[in-house]
Coordinates of C-alpha atoms in Angstrom, one line a residue:
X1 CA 90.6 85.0 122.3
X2 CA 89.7 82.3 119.9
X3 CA 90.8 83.6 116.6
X4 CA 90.2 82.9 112.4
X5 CA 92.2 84.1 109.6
X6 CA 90.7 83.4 106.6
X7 CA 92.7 83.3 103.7
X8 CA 96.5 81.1 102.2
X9 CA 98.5 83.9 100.6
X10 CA 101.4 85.9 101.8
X11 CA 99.0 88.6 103.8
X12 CA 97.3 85.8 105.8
X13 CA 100.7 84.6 106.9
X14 CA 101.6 87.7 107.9
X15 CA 98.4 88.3 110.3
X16 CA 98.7 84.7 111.6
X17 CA 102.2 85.7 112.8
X18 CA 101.8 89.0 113.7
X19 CA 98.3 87.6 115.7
X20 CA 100.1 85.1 117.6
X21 CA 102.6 87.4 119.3
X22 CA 99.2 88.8 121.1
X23 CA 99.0 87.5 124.6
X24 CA 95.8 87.9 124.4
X25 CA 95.3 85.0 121.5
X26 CA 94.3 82.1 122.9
X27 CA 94.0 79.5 119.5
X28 CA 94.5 80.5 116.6
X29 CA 93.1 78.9 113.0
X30 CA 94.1 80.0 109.4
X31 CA 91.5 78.7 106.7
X32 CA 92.6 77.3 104.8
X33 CA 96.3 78.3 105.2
X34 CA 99.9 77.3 104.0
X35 CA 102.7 75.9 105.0
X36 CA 103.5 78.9 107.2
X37 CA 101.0 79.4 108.8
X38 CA 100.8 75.6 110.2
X39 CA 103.8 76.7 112.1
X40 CA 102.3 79.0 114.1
X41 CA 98.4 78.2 113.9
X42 CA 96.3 75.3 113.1
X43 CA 95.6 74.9 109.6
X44 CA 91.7 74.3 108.7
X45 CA 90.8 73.0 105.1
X46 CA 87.8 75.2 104.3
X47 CA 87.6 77.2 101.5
X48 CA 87.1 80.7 101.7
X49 CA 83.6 80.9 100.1
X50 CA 82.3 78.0 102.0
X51 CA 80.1 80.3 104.4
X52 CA 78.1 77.4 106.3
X53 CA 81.0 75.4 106.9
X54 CA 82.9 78.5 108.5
X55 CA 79.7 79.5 110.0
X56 CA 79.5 75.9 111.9
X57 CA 83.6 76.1 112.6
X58 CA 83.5 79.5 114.5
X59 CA 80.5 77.8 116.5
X60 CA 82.2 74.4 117.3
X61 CA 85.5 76.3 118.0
X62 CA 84.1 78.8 119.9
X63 CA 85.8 81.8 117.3
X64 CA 85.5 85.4 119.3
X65 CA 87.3 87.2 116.2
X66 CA 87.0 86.4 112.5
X67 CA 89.5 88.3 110.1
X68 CA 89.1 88.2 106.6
X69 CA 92.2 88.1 104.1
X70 CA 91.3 88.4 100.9
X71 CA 88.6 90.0 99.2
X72 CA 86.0 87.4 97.7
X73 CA 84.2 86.7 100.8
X74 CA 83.7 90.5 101.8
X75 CA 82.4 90.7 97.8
X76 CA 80.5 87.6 98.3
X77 CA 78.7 88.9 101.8
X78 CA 80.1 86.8 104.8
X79 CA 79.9 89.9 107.3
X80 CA 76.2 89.8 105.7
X81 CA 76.1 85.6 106.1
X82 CA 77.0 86.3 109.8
X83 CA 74.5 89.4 110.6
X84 CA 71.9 87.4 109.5
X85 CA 72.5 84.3 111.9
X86 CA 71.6 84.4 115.3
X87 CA 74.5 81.8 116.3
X88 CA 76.9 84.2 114.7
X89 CA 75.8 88.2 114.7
X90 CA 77.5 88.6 117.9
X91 CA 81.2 87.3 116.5
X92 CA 83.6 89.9 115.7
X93 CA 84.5 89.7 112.7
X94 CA 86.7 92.5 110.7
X95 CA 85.8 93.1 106.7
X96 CA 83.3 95.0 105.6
X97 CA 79.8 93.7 104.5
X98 CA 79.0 93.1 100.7
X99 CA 77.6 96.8 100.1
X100 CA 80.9 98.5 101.4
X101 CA 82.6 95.4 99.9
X102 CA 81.5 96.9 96.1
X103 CA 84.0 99.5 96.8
X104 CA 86.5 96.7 95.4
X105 CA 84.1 94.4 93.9
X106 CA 82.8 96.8 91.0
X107 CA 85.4 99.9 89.7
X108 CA 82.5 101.6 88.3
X109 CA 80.4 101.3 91.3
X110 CA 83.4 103.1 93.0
X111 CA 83.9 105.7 90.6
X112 CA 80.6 106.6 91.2
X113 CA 81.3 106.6 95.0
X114 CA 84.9 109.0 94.4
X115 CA 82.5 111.5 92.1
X116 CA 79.6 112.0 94.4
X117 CA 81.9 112.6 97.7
X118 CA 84.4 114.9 95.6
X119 CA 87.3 112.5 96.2
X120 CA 90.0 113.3 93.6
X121 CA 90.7 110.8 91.0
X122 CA 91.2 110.2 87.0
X123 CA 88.0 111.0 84.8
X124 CA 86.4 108.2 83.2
X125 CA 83.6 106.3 81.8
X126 CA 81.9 102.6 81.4
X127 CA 81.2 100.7 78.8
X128 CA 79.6 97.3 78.2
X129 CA 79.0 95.1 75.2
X130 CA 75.6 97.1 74.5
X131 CA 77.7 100.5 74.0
X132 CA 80.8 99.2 72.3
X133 CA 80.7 101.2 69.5
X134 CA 80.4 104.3 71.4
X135 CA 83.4 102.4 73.5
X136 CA 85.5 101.9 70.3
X137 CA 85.1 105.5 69.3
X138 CA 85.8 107.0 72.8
X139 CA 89.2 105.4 73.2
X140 CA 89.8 106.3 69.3
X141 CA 89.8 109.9 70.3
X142 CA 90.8 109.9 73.7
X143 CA 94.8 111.2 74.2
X144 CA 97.3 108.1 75.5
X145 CA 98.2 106.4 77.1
X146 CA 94.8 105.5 78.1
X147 CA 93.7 102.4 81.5
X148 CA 91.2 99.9 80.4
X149 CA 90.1 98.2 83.9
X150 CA 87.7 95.1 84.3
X151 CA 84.7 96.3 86.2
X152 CA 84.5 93.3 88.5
X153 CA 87.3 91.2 90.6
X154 CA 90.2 90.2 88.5
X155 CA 92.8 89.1 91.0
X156 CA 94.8 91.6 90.7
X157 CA 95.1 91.5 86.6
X158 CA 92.5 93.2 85.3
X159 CA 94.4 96.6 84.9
X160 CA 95.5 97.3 81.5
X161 CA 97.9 100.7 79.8
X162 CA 96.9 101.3 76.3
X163 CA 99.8 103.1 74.7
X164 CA 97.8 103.5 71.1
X165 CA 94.3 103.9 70.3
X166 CA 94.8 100.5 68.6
X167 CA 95.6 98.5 71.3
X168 CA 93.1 100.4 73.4
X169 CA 90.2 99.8 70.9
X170 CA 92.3 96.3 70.8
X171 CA 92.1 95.6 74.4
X172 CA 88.4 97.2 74.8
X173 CA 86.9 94.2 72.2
X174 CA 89.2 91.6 74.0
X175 CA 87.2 92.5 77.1
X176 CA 84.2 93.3 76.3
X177 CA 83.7 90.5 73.4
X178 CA 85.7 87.8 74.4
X179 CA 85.4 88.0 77.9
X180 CA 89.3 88.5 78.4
X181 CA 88.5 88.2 82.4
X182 CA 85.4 86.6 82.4
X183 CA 82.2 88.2 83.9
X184 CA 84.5 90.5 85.3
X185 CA 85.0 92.8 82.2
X186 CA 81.4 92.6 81.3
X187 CA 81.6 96.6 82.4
X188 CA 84.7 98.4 81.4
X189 CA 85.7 101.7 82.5
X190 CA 88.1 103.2 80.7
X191 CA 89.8 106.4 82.4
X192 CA 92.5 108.4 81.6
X193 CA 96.1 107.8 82.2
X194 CA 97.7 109.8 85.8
X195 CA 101.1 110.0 85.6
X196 CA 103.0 110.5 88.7
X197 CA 104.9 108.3 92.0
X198 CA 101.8 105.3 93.0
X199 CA 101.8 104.6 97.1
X200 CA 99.1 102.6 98.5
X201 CA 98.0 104.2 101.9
X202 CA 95.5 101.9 104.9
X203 CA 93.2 102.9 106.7
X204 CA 91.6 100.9 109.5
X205 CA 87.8 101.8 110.3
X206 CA 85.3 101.1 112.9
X207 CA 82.6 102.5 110.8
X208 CA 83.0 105.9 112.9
X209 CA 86.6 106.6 113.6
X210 CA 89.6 105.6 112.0
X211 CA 93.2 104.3 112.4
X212 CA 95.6 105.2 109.6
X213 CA 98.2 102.7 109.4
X214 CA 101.6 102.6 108.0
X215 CA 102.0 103.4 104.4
X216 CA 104.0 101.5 101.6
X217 CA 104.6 101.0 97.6
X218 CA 104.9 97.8 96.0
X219 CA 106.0 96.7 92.3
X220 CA 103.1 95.1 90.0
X221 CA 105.0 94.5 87.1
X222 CA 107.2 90.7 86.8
X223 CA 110.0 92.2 85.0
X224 CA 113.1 94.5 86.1
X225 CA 112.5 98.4 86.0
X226 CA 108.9 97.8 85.9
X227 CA 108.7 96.1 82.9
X228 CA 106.2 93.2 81.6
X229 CA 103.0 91.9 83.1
X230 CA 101.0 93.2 86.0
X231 CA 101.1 90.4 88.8
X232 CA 99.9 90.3 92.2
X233 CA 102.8 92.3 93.4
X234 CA 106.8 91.1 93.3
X235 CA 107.8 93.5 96.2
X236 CA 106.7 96.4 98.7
X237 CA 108.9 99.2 100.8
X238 CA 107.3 101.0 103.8
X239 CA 107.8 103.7 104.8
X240 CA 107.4 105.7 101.6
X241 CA 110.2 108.2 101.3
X242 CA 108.6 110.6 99.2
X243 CA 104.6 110.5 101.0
X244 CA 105.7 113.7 103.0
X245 CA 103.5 114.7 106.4
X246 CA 102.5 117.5 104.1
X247 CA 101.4 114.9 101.4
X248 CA 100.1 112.8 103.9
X249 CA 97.9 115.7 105.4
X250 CA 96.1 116.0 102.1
X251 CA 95.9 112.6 101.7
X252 CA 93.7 112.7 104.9
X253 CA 91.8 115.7 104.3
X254 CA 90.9 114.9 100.7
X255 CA 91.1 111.4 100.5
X256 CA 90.1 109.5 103.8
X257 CA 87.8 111.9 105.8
X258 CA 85.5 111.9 102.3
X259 CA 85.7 108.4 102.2
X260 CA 84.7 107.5 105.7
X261 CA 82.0 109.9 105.7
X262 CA 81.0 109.3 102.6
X263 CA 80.3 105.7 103.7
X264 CA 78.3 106.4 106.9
X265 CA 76.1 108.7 104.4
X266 CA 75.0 106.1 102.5
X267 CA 74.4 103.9 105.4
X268 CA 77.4 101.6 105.0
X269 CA 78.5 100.1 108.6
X270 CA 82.2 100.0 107.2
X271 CA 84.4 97.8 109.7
X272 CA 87.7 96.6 108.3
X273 CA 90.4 97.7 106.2
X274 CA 90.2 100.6 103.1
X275 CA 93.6 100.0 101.1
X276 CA 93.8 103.2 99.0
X277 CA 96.0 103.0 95.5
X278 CA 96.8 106.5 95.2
X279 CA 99.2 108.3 92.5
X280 CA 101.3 111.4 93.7
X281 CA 100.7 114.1 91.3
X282 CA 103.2 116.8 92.0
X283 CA 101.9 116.9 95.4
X284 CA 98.7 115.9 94.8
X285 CA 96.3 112.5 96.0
X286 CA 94.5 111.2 93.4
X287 CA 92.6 107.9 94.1
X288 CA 93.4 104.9 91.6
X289 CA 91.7 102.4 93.1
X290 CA 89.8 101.3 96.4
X291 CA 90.2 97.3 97.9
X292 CA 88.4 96.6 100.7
X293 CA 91.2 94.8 102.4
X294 CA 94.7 94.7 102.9
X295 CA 97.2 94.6 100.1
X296 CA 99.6 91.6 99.5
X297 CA 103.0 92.1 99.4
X298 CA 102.4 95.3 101.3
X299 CA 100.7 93.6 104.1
X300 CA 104.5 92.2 104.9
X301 CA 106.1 95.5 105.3
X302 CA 103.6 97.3 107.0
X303 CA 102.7 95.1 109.9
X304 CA 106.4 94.3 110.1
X305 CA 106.8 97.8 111.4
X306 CA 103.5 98.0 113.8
X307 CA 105.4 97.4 117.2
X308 CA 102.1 96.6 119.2
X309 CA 99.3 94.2 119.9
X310 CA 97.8 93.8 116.6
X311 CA 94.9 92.4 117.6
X312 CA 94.2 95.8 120.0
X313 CA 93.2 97.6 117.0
X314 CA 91.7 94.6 114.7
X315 CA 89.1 94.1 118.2
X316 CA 88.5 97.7 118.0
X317 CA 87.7 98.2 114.2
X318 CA 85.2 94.8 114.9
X319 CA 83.4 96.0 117.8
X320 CA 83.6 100.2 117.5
X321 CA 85.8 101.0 120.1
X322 CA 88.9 102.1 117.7
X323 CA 89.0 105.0 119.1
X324 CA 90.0 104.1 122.6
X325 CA 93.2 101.7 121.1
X326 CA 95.9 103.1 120.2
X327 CA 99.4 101.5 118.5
X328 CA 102.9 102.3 118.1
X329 CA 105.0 102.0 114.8
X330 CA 108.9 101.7 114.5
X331 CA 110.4 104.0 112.4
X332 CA 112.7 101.6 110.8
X333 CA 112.3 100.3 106.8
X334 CA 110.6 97.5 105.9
X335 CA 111.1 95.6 102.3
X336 CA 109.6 92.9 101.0
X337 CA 110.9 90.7 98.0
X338 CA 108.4 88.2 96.2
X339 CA 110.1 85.1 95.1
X340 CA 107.6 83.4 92.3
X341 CA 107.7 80.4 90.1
X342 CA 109.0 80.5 87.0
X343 CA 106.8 81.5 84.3
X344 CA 104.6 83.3 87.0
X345 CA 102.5 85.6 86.4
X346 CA 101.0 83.0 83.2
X347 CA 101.8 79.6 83.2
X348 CA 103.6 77.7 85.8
X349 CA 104.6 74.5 87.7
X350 CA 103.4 73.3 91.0
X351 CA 104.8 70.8 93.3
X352 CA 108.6 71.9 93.8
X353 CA 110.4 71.3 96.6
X354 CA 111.8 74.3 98.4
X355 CA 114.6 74.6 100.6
X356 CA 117.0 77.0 102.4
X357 CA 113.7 78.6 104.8
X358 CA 115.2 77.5 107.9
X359 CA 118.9 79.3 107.1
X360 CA 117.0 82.6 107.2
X361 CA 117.7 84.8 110.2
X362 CA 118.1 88.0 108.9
X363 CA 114.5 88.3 107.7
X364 CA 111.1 86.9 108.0
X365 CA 109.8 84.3 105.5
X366 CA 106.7 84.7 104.9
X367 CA 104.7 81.6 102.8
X368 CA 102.3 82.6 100.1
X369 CA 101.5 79.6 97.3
X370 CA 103.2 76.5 99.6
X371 CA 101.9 73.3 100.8
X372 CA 103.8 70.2 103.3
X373 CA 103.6 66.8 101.3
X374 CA 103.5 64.1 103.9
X375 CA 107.0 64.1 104.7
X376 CA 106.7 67.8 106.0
X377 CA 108.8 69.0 103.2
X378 CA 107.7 72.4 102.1
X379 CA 106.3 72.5 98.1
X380 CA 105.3 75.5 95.9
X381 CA 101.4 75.6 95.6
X382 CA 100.6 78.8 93.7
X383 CA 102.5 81.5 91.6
X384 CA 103.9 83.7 94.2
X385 CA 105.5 81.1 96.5
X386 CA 107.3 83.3 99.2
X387 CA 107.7 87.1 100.3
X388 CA 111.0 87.9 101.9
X389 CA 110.9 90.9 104.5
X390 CA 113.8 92.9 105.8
X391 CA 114.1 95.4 108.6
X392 CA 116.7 98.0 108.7
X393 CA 117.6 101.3 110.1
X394 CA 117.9 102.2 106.3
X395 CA 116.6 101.8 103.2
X396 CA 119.3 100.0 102.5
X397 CA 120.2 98.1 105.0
X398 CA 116.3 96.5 104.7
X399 CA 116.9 96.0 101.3
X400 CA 120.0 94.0 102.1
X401 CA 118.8 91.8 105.0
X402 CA 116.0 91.2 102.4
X403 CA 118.0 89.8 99.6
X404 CA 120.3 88.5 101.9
X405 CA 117.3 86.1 103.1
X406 CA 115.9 85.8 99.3
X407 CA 119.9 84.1 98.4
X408 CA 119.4 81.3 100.8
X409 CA 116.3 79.9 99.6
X410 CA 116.1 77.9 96.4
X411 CA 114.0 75.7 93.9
X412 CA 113.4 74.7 90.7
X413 CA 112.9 78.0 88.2
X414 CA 112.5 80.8 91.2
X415 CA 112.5 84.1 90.1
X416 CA 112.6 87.2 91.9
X417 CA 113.0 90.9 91.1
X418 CA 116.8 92.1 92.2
X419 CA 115.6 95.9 91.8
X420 CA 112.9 96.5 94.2
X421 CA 113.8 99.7 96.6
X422 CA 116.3 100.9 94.0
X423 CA 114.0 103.5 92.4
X424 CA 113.3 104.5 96.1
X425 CA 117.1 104.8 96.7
X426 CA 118.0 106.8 93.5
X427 CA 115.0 109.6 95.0
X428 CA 116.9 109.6 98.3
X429 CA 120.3 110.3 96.6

């Protein structure tokens, strides 16, 4: 097979690598990539949203599989862009289209989705500019902490705690009036805060059946302890120590069986991945947040730990045979450690030279924001620059391989987290 990874962050990387240990794959292209991926595929400088130019690239390159990283395109409709063209309907392509794709595009849209399928989840409601007063005096009276969450895509940032009804009624105007992230916080919802252990769980679907993959938790904040700025996510751990098989169960029953069905009864063909932020509430799943793809850093850990042909089950999920493949998964840990530039996740530097990758045997470098300058020297490109994975039999014996890796790679104002795992190891004490 001729295959396409579209995408140049960490999780791309790790599907280009994890891809070409398929004997099955033939050439492989990342779009537009990073410097890791044009190690083990052949870097192609298109942009994600550029439909007709990937469009005329899977033709000229004779692409059987298309997998989508990140989540702008699904939003933006390229399963729909190809169902619509005669060269192109029949190439497999995993991602949902653009109506399954508003499961991550618009928060209220899937609020709407959780409350008509009975799917548990926090209560809430949306506001937009036109019904900011009533805004301003909901969050007044509503108990805190209290989540304020830009209705549209944010990359990742658009998530933010209110401990006061100041900084909530604060926060609401900065969104609402001032277009804090753009047209995505023209809608707000506003729901109420769950308190509990978060775990993101995926799910792989062929718009009938269902794989559910390996599950992990990954850090948001920048600082130490969980402290400072949401970012794109400085670490992940899979498996999660606390999602029990009796957790898990539920997690199935209430969770993803609703969702999938849910979807084929409102006529969504859903192929691809469901990533599903859930909190554990003294036992109990309660849905955060839907994206309609996988999750970066947890993409690292938890194809790290699939032992089989990847591309077995990512052919299935495109073409609706999942439920003939089957895959294995080791039982061993798998932690991931984000190394960003400095000032990351606000402003930052580009353009530094990294080195130290090639001393790393003890885990796998994956490449997020790099680039190669002419003389093939690797640069940082972006904000998160690497992710770091370790194996182990342990938890901490992952961790350490991990940060083992993390001390031989170097550049100008790096910064990682040094506590990732450790709330995980003080449960298992």
């Amino acid at each position: 097979m001729n295959i396409l990874v579209l995408g140049s962050g960490g999780r791309e990387h790790a599907f280009a690598w994890k891809i070409s240990q398929s004997p099955r794959c033939e050439k492989l292209f990342v779009a537009p990539g990073n410097a890791g991926t044009a190690s083990i595929a052949e870097n192609v400088n298109i942009k994600v949203t550029d439909f007709k130019t990937i469009g005329e690239f899977v033709i000229n390159n004779q692409i059987n599989l298309v997998v989508v990283g990140p989540e702008d395109p699904l939003v933006n409709g390229i399963r729909d862009y190809f169902e619509k063209d005669n060269q192109l309907k029949n190439v497999l392509l995993v991602g949902p289209g653009a109506a399954g794709a508003q499961l991550e595009g618009s928060k209220d849209f899937s609020k709407d989705f959780m409350n008509r399928h009975g799917i548990p989840t926090a209560k809430s409601k949306t506001f937009t500019i036109n019904t900011l007063e009533e805004g301003l005096n909901y969050v007044s009276s509503h108990p805190t902490p209290i989540v304020l969450k830009a209705d549209g895509l944010a990359a990742g940032k658009g998530v933010i705690i209110s401990e006061t009804p100041e900084h909530a009624r604060e926060t609401l105007k900065e969104m609402l009036v001032d277009a804090k992230f753009g047209e995505a916080s023209s809608r707000v919802v506003v729901e109420q805060f769950l308190k509990g252990i978060e775990l993101s769980v995926f799910v792989l679907s062929d718009g009938t059946n269902y794989k559910i993959l390996p599950e992990a938790k990954d850090y948001k904040r920048i600082g130490e302890q969980d402290s400072g700025l949401n970012t794109g996510g400085m670490g992940a751990i899979s498996p999660v120590p606390f999602a029990t098989k009796a957790f898990l169960d539920k997690v199935e029953e209430k969770v993803i069986k609703p969702s999938i069905d849910g979807l084929k009864k409102e006529g969504i063909d859903y192929k691809g991945f469901l990533f599903i932020g859930l909190m554990n509430m003294e036992g109990e799943p309660f849905v955060i947040e839907y994206n309609v793809r996988m999750g970066d850093p947890e993409t690292q850990s938890v194809l790290s730990r699939i032992d089989s042909d990847l591309l077995e089950i990512l052919e299935g999920s495109a073409n609706g045979t999942l439920k003939e493949k089957t895959f294995s998964v080791s039982p061993k840990t798998a932690t991931t450690v984000v190394m960003v530039a400095g000032g990351y996740p606000e402003a930052y530097e580009k353009g530094k030279e990294i080195s130290g990758i090639e001393k790393v045997n003890e885990a796998t470098v994956f490449h997020a924001g790099t680039q190669l300058n002419a003389s093939n020297q690797v640069l940082t490109n972006g904000g998160r620059v690497l992710a770091v994975t370790g194996m182990g039999e342990s938890v901490e014996k992952a961790l350490e391989n991990a940060y083992n890796g993390v001390r031989k790679i170097s550049w100008q104002d790096e910064y990682h987290r040094t506590d990732i795992g450790q709330d995980i190891l003080k449960l298992l004490k």
